[in-house]
Amino acid sequence: MELQDVLRVAGVGLVVALLHVFFDQTGKKEFSFFLFFIAYLYMAAELLRFLRLFFNEILTFFQWLTSSG
């Protein structure tokens, strides 16, 4: 995981939040709801990807720890 990944997810989250507020203020509640739902799915997928990378790093560390001892 690199800084670009985190910044990409934060940028997408910021754009989705601004669009959500815009649609909410203009009275388009159905667009706001679907946008929020899609954003939840995207953030969940990114979180699962980050967790997979994190646990791969932990697994690599423990494999190194057991092989060096």
PDB file of C-alpha atoms in Angstrom:
ATOM      1  CA  MET A   1       0.000   0.000   0.000  1.00  0.00           C
ATOM      2  CA  GLU A   2       1.375   3.337  -0.990  1.00  0.00           C
ATOM      3  CA  LEU A   3       0.467   6.921  -0.374  1.00  0.00           C
ATOM      4  CA  GLN A   4      -1.097   7.182  -3.832  1.00  0.00           C
ATOM      5  CA  ASP A   5      -3.602   4.455  -2.906  1.00  0.00           C
ATOM      6  CA  VAL A   6      -4.642   6.285   0.233  1.00  0.00           C
ATOM      7  CA  LEU A   7      -4.889   9.611  -1.594  1.00  0.00           C
ATOM      8  CA  ARG A   8      -6.957   8.025  -4.369  1.00  0.00           C
ATOM      9  CA  VAL A   9      -9.457   6.595  -1.892  1.00  0.00           C
ATOM     10  CA  ALA A  10      -9.595   9.895   0.005  1.00  0.00           C
ATOM     11  CA  GLY A  11     -10.143  11.810  -3.240  1.00  0.00           C
ATOM     12  CA  VAL A  12     -12.945   9.509  -4.323  1.00  0.00           C
ATOM     13  CA  GLY A  13     -14.510   9.841  -0.880  1.00  0.00           C
ATOM     14  CA  LEU A  14     -14.321  13.627  -1.043  1.00  0.00           C
ATOM     15  CA  VAL A  15     -15.894  13.760  -4.511  1.00  0.00           C
ATOM     16  CA  VAL A  16     -18.670  11.379  -3.447  1.00  0.00           C
ATOM     17  CA  ALA A  17     -19.343  13.449  -0.324  1.00  0.00           C
ATOM     18  CA  LEU A  18     -19.595  16.669  -2.338  1.00  0.00           C
ATOM     19  CA  LEU A  19     -21.904  15.047  -4.896  1.00  0.00           C
ATOM     20  CA  HIS A  20     -24.007  13.613  -2.079  1.00  0.00           C
ATOM     21  CA  VAL A  21     -24.445  17.071  -0.529  1.00  0.00           C
ATOM     22  CA  PHE A  22     -25.199  18.594  -3.952  1.00  0.00           C
ATOM     23  CA  PHE A  23     -27.876  16.025  -4.804  1.00  0.00           C
ATOM     24  CA  ASP A  24     -29.317  16.276  -1.309  1.00  0.00           C
ATOM     25  CA  GLN A  25     -29.605  20.068  -1.556  1.00  0.00           C
ATOM     26  CA  THR A  26     -31.184  19.995  -5.022  1.00  0.00           C
ATOM     27  CA  GLY A  27     -33.871  17.551  -3.888  1.00  0.00           C
ATOM     28  CA  LYS A  28     -32.666  14.553  -5.880  1.00  0.00           C
ATOM     29  CA  LYS A  29     -32.812  12.130  -2.970  1.00  0.00           C
ATOM     30  CA  GLU A  30     -32.815   9.004  -5.171  1.00  0.00           C
ATOM     31  CA  PHE A  31     -29.517  10.016  -6.837  1.00  0.00           C
ATOM     32  CA  SER A  32     -28.086  10.819  -3.437  1.00  0.00           C
ATOM     33  CA  PHE A  33     -29.089   7.409  -2.080  1.00  0.00           C
ATOM     34  CA  PHE A  34     -27.670   5.436  -5.026  1.00  0.00           C
ATOM     35  CA  LEU A  35     -24.466   7.457  -4.980  1.00  0.00           C
ATOM     36  CA  PHE A  36     -24.065   6.765  -1.277  1.00  0.00           C
ATOM     37  CA  PHE A  37     -24.781   3.041  -1.820  1.00  0.00           C
ATOM     38  CA  ILE A  38     -22.197   2.769  -4.607  1.00  0.00           C
ATOM     39  CA  ALA A  39     -19.688   4.672  -2.479  1.00  0.00           C
ATOM     40  CA  TYR A  40     -20.194   2.192   0.376  1.00  0.00           C
ATOM     41  CA  LEU A  41     -19.545  -0.705  -1.989  1.00  0.00           C
ATOM     42  CA  TYR A  42     -16.402   0.965  -3.357  1.00  0.00           C
ATOM     43  CA  MET A  43     -15.045   1.775   0.097  1.00  0.00           C
ATOM     44  CA  ALA A  44     -15.756  -1.781   1.287  1.00  0.00           C
ATOM     45  CA  ALA A  45     -13.864  -3.218  -1.703  1.00  0.00           C
ATOM     46  CA  GLU A  46     -10.918  -0.894  -1.076  1.00  0.00           C
ATOM     47  CA  LEU A  47     -10.909  -1.762   2.628  1.00  0.00           C
ATOM     48  CA  LEU A  48     -10.822  -5.474   1.806  1.00  0.00           C
ATOM     49  CA  ARG A  49      -7.935  -4.863  -0.610  1.00  0.00           C
ATOM     50  CA  PHE A  50      -6.000  -2.913   2.033  1.00  0.00           C
ATOM     51  CA  LEU A  51      -6.640  -5.646   4.604  1.00  0.00           C
ATOM     52  CA  ARG A  52      -5.394  -8.294   2.176  1.00  0.00           C
ATOM     53  CA  LEU A  53      -2.196  -6.319   1.602  1.00  0.00           C
ATOM     54  CA  PHE A  54      -1.764  -5.755   5.335  1.00  0.00           C
ATOM     55  CA  PHE A  55      -2.166  -9.427   6.224  1.00  0.00           C
ATOM     56  CA  ASN A  56       0.200 -10.435   3.427  1.00  0.00           C
ATOM     57  CA  GLU A  57       2.824  -8.147   4.980  1.00  0.00           C
ATOM     58  CA  ILE A  58       2.186  -9.651   8.429  1.00  0.00           C
ATOM     59  CA  LEU A  59       2.462 -13.169   6.978  1.00  0.00           C
ATOM     60  CA  THR A  60       5.745 -12.286   5.253  1.00  0.00           C
ATOM     61  CA  PHE A  61       7.106 -10.889   8.513  1.00  0.00           C
ATOM     62  CA  PHE A  62       6.234 -14.026  10.472  1.00  0.00           C
ATOM     63  CA  GLN A  63       7.719 -16.231   7.760  1.00  0.00           C
ATOM     64  CA  TRP A  64      10.925 -14.208   7.952  1.00  0.00           C
ATOM     65  CA  LEU A  65      10.854 -14.406  11.737  1.00  0.00           C
ATOM     66  CA  THR A  66      10.520 -18.201  11.789  1.00  0.00           C
ATOM     67  CA  SER A  67      13.144 -18.770   9.069  1.00  0.00           C
ATOM     68  CA  SER A  68      15.784 -16.589  10.737  1.00  0.00           C
ATOM     69  CA  GLY A  69      15.431 -18.207  14.169  1.00  0.00           C
TER      70      GLY A  69
END
